[in-house]
Coordinates of C-alpha atoms in Angstrom, one line a residue:
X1 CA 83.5 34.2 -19.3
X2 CA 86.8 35.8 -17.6
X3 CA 88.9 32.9 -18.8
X4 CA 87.6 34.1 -22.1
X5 CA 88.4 37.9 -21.9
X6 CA 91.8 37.4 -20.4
X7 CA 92.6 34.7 -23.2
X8 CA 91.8 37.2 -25.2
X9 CA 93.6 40.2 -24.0
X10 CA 96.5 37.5 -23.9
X11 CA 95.9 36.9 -28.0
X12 CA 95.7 40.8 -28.5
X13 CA 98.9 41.6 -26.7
X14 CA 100.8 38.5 -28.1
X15 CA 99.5 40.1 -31.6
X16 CA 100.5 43.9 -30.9
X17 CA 103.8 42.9 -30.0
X18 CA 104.0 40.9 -32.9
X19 CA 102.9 44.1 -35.5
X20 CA 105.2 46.3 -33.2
X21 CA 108.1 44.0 -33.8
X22 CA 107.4 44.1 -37.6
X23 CA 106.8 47.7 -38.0
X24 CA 110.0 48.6 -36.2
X25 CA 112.3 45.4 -37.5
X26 CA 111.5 47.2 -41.0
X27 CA 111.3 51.0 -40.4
X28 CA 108.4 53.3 -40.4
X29 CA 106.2 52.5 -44.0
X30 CA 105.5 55.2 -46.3
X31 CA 102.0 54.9 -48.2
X32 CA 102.6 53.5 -51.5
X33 CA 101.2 55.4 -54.7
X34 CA 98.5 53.5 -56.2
X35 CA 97.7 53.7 -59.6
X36 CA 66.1 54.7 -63.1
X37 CA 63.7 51.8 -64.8
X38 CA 60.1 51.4 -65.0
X39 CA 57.7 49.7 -62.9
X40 CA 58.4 46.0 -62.6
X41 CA 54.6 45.8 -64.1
X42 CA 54.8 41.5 -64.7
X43 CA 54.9 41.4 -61.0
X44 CA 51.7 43.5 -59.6
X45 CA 49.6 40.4 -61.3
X46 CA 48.8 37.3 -59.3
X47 CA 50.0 34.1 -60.4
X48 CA 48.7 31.8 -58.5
X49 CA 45.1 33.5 -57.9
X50 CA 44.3 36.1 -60.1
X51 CA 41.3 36.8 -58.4
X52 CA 40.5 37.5 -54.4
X53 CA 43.7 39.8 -53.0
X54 CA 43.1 37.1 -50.2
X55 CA 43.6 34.0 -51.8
X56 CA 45.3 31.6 -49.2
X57 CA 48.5 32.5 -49.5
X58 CA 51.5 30.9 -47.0
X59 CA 53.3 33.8 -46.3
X60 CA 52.7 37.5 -46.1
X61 CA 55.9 39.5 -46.8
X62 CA 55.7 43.8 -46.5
X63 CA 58.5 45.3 -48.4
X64 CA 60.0 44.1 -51.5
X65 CA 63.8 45.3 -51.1
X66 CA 66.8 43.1 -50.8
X67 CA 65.3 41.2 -47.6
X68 CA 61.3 41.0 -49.1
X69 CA 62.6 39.9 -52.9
X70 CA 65.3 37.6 -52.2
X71 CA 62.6 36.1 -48.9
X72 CA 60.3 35.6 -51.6
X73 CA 62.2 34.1 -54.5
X74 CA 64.0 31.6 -51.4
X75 CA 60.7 30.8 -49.5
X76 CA 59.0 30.4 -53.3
X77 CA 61.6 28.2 -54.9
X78 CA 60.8 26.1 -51.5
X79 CA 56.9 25.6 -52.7
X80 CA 55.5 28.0 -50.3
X81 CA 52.9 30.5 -51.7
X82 CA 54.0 34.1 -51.1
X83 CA 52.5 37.1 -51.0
X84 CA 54.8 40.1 -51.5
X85 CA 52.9 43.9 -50.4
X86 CA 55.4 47.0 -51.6
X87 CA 54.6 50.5 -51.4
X88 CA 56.2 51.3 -54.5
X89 CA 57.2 49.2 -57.1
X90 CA 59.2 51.5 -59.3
X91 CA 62.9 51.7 -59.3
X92 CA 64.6 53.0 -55.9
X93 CA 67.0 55.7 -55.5
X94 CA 68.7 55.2 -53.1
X95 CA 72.8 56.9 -51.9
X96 CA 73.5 53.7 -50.0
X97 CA 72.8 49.9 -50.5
X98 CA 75.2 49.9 -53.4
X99 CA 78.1 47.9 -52.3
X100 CA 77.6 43.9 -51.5
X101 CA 80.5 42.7 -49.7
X102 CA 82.0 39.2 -50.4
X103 CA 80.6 37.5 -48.1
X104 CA 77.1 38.5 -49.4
X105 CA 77.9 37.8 -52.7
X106 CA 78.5 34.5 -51.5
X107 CA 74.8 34.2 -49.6
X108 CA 73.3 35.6 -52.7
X109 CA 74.7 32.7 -54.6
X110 CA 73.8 30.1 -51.8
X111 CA 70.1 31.6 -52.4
X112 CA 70.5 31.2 -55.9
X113 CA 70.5 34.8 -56.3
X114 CA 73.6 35.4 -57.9
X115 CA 72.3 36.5 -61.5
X116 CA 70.8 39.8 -60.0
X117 CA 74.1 41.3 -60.3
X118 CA 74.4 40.8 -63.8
X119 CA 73.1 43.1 -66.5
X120 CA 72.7 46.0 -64.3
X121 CA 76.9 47.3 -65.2
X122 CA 78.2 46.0 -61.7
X123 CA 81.7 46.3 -61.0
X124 CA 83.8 43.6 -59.0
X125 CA 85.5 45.4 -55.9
X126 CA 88.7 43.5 -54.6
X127 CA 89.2 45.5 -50.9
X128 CA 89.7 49.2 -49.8
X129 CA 92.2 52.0 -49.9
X130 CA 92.5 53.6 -46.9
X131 CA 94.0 57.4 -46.8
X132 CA 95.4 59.5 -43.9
X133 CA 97.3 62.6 -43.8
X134 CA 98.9 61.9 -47.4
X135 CA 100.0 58.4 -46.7
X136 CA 97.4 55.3 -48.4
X137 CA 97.6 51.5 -48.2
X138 CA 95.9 49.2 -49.9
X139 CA 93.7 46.5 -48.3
X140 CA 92.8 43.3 -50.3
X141 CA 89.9 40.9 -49.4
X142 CA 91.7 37.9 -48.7
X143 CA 90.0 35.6 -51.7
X144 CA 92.5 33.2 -52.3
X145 CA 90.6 30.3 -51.4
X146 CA 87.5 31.5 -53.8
X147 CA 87.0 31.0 -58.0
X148 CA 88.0 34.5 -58.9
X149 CA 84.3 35.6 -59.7
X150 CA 84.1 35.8 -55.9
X151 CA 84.4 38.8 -54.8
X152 CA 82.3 42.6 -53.8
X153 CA 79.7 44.1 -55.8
X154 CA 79.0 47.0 -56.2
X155 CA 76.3 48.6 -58.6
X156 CA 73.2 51.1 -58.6
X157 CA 71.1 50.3 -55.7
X158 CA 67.7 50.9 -57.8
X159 CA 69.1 47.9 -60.8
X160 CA 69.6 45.5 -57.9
X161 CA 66.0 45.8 -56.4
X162 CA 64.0 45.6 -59.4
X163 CA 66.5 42.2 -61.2
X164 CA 65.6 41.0 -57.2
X165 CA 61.7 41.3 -57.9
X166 CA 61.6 40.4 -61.1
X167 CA 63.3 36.9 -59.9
X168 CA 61.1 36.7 -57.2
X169 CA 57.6 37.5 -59.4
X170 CA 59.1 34.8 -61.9
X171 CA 57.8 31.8 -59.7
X172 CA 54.2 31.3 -60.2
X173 CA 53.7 30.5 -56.9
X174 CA 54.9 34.5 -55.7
X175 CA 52.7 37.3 -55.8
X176 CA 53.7 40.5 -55.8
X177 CA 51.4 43.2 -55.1
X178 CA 52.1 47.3 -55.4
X179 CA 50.0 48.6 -52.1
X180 CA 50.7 50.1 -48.4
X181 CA 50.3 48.2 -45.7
X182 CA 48.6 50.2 -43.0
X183 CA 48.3 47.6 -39.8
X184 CA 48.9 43.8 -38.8
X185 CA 45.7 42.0 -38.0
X186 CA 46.3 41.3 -34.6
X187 CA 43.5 38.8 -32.9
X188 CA 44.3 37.9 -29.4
X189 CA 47.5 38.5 -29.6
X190 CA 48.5 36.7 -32.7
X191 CA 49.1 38.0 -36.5
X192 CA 46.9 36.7 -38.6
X193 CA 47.8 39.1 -41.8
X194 CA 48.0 42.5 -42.7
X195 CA 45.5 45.6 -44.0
X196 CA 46.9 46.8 -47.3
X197 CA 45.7 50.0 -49.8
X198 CA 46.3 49.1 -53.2
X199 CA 47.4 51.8 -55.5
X200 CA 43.9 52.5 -56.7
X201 CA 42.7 53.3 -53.0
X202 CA 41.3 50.0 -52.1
X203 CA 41.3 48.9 -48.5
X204 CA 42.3 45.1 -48.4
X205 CA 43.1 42.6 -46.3
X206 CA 46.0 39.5 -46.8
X207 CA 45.7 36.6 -44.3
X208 CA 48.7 34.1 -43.8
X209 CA 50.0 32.0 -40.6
X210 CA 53.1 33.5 -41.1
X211 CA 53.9 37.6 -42.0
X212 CA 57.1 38.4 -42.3
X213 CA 57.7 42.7 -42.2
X214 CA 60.6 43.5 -43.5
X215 CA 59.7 47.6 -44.9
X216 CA 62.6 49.0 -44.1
X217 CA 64.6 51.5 -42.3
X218 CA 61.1 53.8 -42.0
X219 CA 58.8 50.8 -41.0
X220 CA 56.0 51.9 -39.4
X221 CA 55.0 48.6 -38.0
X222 CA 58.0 47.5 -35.9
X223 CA 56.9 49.2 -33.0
X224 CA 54.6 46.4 -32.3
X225 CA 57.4 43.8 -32.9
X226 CA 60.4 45.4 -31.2
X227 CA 61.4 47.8 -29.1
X228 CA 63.1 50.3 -31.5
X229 CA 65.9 52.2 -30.4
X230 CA 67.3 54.5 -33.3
X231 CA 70.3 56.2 -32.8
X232 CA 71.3 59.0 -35.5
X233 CA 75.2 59.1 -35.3
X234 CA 75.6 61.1 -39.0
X235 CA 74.4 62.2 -42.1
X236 CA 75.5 60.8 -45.3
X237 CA 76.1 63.6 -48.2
X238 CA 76.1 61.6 -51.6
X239 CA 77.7 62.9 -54.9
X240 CA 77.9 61.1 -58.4
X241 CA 81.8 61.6 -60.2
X242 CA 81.3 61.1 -63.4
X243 CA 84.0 59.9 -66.0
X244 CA 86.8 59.6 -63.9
X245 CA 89.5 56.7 -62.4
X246 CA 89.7 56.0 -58.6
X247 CA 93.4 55.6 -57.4
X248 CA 92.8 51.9 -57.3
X249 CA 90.3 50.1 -60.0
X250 CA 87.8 48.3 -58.2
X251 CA 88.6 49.0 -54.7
X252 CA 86.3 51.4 -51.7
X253 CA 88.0 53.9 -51.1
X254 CA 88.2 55.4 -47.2
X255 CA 89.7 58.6 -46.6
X256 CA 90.4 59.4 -42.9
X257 CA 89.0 62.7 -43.0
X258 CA 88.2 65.8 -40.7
X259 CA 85.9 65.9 -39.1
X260 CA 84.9 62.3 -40.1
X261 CA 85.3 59.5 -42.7
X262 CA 84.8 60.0 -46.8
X263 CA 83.7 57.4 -48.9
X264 CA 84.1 56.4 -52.8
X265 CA 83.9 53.2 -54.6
X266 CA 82.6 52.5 -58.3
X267 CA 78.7 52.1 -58.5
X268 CA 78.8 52.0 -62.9
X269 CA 81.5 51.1 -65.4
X270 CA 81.5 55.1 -65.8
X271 CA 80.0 56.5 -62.4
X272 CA 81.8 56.7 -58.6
X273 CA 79.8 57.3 -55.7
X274 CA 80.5 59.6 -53.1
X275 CA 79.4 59.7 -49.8
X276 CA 80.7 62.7 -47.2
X277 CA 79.9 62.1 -43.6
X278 CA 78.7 64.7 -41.4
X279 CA 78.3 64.2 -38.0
X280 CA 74.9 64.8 -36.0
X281 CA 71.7 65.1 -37.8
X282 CA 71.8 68.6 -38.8
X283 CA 73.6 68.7 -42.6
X284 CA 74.6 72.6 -44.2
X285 CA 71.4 73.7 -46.4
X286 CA 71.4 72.8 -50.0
X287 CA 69.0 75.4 -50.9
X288 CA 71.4 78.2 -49.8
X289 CA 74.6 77.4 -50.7
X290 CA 76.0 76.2 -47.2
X291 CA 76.3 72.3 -48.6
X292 CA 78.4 73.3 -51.6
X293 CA 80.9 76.0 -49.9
X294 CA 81.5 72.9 -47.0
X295 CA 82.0 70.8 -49.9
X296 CA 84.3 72.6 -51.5
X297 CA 86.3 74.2 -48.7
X298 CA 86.5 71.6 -46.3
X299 CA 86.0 68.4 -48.1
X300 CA 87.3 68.8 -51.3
X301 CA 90.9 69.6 -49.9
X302 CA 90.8 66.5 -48.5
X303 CA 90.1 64.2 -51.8
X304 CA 93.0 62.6 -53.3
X305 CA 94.6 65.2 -56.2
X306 CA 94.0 62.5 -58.4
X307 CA 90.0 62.8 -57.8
X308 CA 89.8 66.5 -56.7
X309 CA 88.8 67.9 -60.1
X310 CA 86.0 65.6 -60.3
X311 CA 84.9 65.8 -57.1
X312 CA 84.2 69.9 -57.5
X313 CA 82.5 69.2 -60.9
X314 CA 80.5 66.7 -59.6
X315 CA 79.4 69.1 -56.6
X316 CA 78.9 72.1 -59.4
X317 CA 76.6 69.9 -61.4
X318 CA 74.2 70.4 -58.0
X319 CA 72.8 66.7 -57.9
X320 CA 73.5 66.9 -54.0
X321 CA 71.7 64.1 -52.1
X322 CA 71.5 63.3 -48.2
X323 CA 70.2 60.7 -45.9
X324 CA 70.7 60.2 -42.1
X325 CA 72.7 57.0 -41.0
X326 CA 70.6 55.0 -38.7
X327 CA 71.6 52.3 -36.5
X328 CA 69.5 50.2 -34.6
X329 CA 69.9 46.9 -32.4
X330 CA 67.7 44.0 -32.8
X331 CA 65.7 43.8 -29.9
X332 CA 62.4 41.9 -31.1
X333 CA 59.3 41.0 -29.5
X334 CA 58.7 37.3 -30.1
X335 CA 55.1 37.3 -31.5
X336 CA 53.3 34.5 -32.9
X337 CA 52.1 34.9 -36.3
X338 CA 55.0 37.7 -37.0
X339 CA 59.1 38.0 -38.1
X340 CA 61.0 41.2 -38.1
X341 CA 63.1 41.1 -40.9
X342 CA 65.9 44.0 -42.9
X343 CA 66.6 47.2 -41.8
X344 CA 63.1 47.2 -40.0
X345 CA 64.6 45.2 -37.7
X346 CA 68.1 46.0 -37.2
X347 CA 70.9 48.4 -38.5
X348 CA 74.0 49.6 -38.4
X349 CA 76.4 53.1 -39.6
X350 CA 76.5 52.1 -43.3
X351 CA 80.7 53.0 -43.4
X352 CA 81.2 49.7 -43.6
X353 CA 78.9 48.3 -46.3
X354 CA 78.0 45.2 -44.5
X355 CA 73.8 46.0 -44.2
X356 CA 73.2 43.7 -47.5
X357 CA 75.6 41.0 -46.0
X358 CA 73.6 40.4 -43.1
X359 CA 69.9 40.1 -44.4
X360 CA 70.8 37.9 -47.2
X361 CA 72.6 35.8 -44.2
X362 CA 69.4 36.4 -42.3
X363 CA 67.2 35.1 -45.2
X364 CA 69.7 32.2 -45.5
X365 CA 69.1 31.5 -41.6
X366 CA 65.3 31.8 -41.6
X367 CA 64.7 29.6 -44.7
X368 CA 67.0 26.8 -43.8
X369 CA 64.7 27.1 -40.3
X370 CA 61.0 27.3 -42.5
X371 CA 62.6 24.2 -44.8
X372 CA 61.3 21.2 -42.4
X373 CA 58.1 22.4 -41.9
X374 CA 54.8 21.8 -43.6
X375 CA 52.3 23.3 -41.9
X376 CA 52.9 27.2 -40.2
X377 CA 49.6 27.2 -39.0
X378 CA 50.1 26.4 -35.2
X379 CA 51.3 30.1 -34.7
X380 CA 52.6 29.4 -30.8
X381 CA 54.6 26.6 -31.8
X382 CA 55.8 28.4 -34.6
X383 CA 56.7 31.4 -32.6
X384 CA 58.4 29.2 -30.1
X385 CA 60.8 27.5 -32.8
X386 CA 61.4 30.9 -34.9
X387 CA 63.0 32.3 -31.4
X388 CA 66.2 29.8 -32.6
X389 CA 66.3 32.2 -35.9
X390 CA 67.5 35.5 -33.1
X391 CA 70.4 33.5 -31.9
X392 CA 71.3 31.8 -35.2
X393 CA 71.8 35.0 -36.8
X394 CA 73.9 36.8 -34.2
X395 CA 77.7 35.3 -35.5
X396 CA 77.5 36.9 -38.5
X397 CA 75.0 40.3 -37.5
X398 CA 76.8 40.4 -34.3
X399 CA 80.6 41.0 -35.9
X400 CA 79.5 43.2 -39.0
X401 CA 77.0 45.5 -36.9
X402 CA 80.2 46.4 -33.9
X403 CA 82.6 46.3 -36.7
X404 CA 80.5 49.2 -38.2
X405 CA 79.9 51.2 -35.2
X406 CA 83.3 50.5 -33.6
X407 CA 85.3 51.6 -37.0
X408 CA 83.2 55.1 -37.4
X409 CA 84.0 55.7 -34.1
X410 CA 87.9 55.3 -34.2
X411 CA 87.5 56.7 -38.0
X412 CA 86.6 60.1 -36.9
X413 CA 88.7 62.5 -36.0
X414 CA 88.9 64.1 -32.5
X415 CA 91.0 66.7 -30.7
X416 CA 91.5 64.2 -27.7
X417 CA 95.4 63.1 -28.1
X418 CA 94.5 59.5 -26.8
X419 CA 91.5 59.0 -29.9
X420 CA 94.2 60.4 -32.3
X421 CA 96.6 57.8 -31.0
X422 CA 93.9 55.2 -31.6
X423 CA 92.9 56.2 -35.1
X424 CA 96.8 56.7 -36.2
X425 CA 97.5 53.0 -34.7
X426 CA 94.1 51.5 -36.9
X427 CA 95.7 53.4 -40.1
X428 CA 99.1 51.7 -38.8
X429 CA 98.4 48.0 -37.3
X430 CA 96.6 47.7 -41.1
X431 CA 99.2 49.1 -43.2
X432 CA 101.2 46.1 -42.1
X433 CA 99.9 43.5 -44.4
X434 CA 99.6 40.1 -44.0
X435 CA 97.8 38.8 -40.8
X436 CA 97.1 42.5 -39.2
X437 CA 94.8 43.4 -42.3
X438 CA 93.6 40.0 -43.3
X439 CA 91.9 39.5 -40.1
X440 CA 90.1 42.8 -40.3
X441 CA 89.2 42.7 -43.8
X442 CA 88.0 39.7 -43.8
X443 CA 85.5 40.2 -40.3
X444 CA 84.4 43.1 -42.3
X445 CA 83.6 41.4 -46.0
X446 CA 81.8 38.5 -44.2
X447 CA 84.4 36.1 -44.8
X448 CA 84.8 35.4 -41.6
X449 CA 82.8 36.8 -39.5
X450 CA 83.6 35.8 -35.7
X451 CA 83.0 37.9 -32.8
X452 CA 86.1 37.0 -30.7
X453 CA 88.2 37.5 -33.5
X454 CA 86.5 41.0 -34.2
X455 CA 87.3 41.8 -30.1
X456 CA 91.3 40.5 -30.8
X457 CA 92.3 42.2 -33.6
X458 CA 90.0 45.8 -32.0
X459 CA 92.5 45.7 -28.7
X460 CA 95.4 44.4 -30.4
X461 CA 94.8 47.7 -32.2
X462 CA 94.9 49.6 -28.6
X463 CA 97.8 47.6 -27.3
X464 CA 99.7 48.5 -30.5
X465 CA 98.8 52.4 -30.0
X466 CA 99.9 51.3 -26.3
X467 CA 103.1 50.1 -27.8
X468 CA 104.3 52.9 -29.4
X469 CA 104.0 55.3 -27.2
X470 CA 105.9 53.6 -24.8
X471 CA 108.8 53.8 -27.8
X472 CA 111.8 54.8 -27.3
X473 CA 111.0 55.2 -23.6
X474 CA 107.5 56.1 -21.7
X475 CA 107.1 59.3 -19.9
X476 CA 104.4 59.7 -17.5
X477 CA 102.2 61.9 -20.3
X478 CA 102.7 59.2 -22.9
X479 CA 101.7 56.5 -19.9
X480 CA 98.7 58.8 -19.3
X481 CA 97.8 58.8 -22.9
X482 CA 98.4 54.8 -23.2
X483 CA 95.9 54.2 -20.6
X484 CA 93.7 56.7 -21.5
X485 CA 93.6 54.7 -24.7
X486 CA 92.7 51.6 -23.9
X487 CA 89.7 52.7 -21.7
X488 CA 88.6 54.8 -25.0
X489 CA 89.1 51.6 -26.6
X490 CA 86.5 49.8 -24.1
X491 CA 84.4 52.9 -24.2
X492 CA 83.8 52.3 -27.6
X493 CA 83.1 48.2 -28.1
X494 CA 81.9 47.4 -25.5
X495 CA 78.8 49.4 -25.6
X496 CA 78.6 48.0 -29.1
X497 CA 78.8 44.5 -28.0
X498 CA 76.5 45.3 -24.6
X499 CA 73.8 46.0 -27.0
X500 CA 74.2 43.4 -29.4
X501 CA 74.3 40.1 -26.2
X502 CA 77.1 39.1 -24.9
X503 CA 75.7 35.8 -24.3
X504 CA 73.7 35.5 -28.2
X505 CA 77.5 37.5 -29.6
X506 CA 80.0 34.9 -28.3
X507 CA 78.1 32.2 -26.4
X508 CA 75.0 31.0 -28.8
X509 CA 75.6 27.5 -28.0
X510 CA 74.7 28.2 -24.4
X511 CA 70.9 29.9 -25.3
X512 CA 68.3 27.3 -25.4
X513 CA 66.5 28.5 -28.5
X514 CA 69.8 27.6 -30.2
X515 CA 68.9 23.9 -30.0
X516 CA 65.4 24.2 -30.9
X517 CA 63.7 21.4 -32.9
X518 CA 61.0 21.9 -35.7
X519 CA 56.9 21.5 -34.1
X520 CA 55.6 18.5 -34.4
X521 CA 54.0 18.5 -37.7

């Protein structure tokens, strides 16, 4: 493993000096100036028995959001009888879940999938705009390779969920069912189902050999199937603007803002979604006038001009909405008869947008795993070969969950001179172009999504801050601050990556679950 690190470091500081040479071959660079539906009622019916709730079904699957809906449409398409339980049925409202990065979009297609972005007035997003202290750059996806409908989505979160159930409940051989799971039936030690109350009250039960939980970021079940550590880093504030043009058509939009990162990108062919983060868990009131004065006099001087007038009318209008940003490593108990699935299972700060990417890679993972198999009904065995789906998953999960956590935490803006130095070297090292951005855009739309290129380009980024500092000539405060740098730099990822596996993040080959073969049918 040190051979690795230190070929890495190698990489990084071959690759700073690189962007260094570039930056100052060509002179400092200036920013350029850029230009609710009804129930899904077809789907609460059986079709494959319309009569006992319990009616042999292969799989049980709680929650019918992006990981439930598109689990059930794969796993149905696949012959197996489903049966999806949802607490509520009705279109969600959601603030985040709207943007599907490229790499998604390409899963959802794999999954043949790719139709629920249609008809619901999704708009095509090509990369981000980053902002910072007046200057912007622009940062493409690199698509080249791809048929030019490849690319983001992004779209009401609500549309997406209920064109992903009514796929699903298409297949006569999926059920999905509007009721609240209140426990797994546990007997020794296996899951055998779940205890559901249907929306008129009835207590009922749903057996399967396999049940697969995937209710979200409030599950109330994981507790028996993980070991949940939930850590609360910020608050998301979410505005609609209505009626107005971002700076770039079709591109996120990050401003680099005090005390932390603001977010807009287009969610309608006439709406743009906001999203103010506030660090901590504790938000201004709404209710007295706190949220809209800290809107207006902190945030909104901060909004490009060219956005400013809509952002105030959009916070005058009052439609104010919050939600906490959660994050949470997987850390799963294997348990025979049960999967952990979705944000039940693991999640990361939503900055980046990358939460769809990984459960549709997730679903793409655990149904190319169920495909062999015929009978689920040996729930050890099972259990045994569905470890291989932990490992499996960790390439892609790995690099989009410390991307996340890694770029709020050099996104936000401190007092400490060696974080500024950091955060004004990420704005830099990507308003280069060419290699320095590609990489990094394309870890964080799924394109590519490799964890040892995640770690090269992150301490390229420190070596560059390193780099300048030391320009024209180092003192010993600008040494001070270099070194203070990198170890913030460390301080931040490797946490991250501690928490994620080293081993599962950038040696799966070497975990034996990696290799495991299908049970003996």
């Amino acid at each position: 493993m040190a051979d690795h690190y230190a070929l890495g470091w190698i990489l990084a500081s071959l690759l700073a000096l690189f962007a260094l040479f570039r930056l100052f071959a060509r002179g400092k660079r200036d920013g350029g100036s850029p230009a609710g539906s009804e129930c899904v009622k077809s789907a609460v019916t059986s079709h494959w028995d319309s009569g006992s709730a319990d009616s042999n079904a292969d799989i049980v699957i709680v929650g019918a959001g992006v990981a439930g809906s598109a689990l059930a449409y794969s796993l149905g398409k696949d012959g197996r009888r489903v049966h999806v339980i949802e607490r509520d049925l009705t279109e969600p409202d959601r603030i985040v879940g709207e943007l599907l990065q490229p790499g998604g979009y390409l899963k959802l297609i794999e999954l043949g999938l790719e139709d629920c972005v249609e008809e619901i007035d999704a708009q095509q997003v090509f990369g981000y705009a980053l902002f910072k202290d007046g200057k912007n750059t622009r940062l493409s996806y690199p698509l080249e390779k791809f048929h030019s409908h490849i690319s983001g989505r992004s779209f009401h979160n609500g549309r997406f969920i209920q064109r992903m159930r009514e796929k699903a409940a298409s297949l006569a051989n999926v059920r999905l069912e509007q009721g609240t799971v209140t426990s797994l039936l546990d007997e020794k030690g296996t899951v055998k189902g779940v205890q559901y109350k249907t929306k008129d009250g009835e207590v009922l039960t749903a057996h399967a050999p396999l049940t697969i939980v995937c209710d979200g970021c409030f599950s109330n079940l994981r507790r028996s199937l993980c070991n949940p550590k939930v850590d609360i880093p910020s608050c998301f504030v979410g505005l609609v603007l209505e009626n107005c043009q971002l700076p770039y058509a079709n591109h996120g939009h990050v401003i680099l803002g005090d005390p932390s990162p603001i977010l807009f990108y287009p969610i309608s062919s006439t709406e743009n979604r906001c999203l103010v983060d506030v660090p901590g868990q504790k938000v201004p009131s709404i209710s007295n006038g706190e949220m809209t004065n800290y809107l207006k006099t902190v945030v909104a001087p901060q909004v490009p001009p060219e956005i400013r007038d809509a952002f105030v009318a959009a916070v005058d209008k009052g439609n104010i909405r919050t939600m906490p940003n959660r994050s949470m490593p997987a850390a799963p108990y294997p348990t025979p008869g049960a999967l952990l699935m979705g944000d039940a299972f693991n999640m990361r700060h939503p900055l980046t947008g990358g939460g769809m990417t990984v459960v549709l890679s997730d679903v793409v993972v655990l149904r190319n795993l169920l495909k062999p198999l015929q009978d689920l009904n040996d729930a050890m065995a099972l259990c045994k070969y569905l470890e291989s789906f932990y490992t499996l998953r960790k390439p892609v999960a790995s690099t989009i969950n410390t991307l996340a956590g890694a770029l709020y935490k050099v996104f936000c803006a401190s007092p400490d001179p060696a974080r500024k130095e950091m955060r004004q070297a990420c704005f830099d090292y990507l308003s280069l172009g060419g290699v320095f951005s590609n990489g990094p855009i394309s870890l964080l739309s799924g394109l590519n999504p490799k964890p040892l290129s995640l770690v090269l380009h992150f301490f390229a980024v420190a070596i560059y801050g390193v780099g300048r500092l030391m320009l024209p000539f180092p003192s010993p405060k600008r040494i001070w601050t270099g070194a203070r740098l990198i170890s913030g730099a460390s301080g931040i990822i490797l946490p991250i990556i501690k928490a994620e596996g080293v081993r599962q993040m950038f040696f799966p080959a070497t975990v034996p679950a990696y290799y495991r073969a299908p049970p003996a049918q």
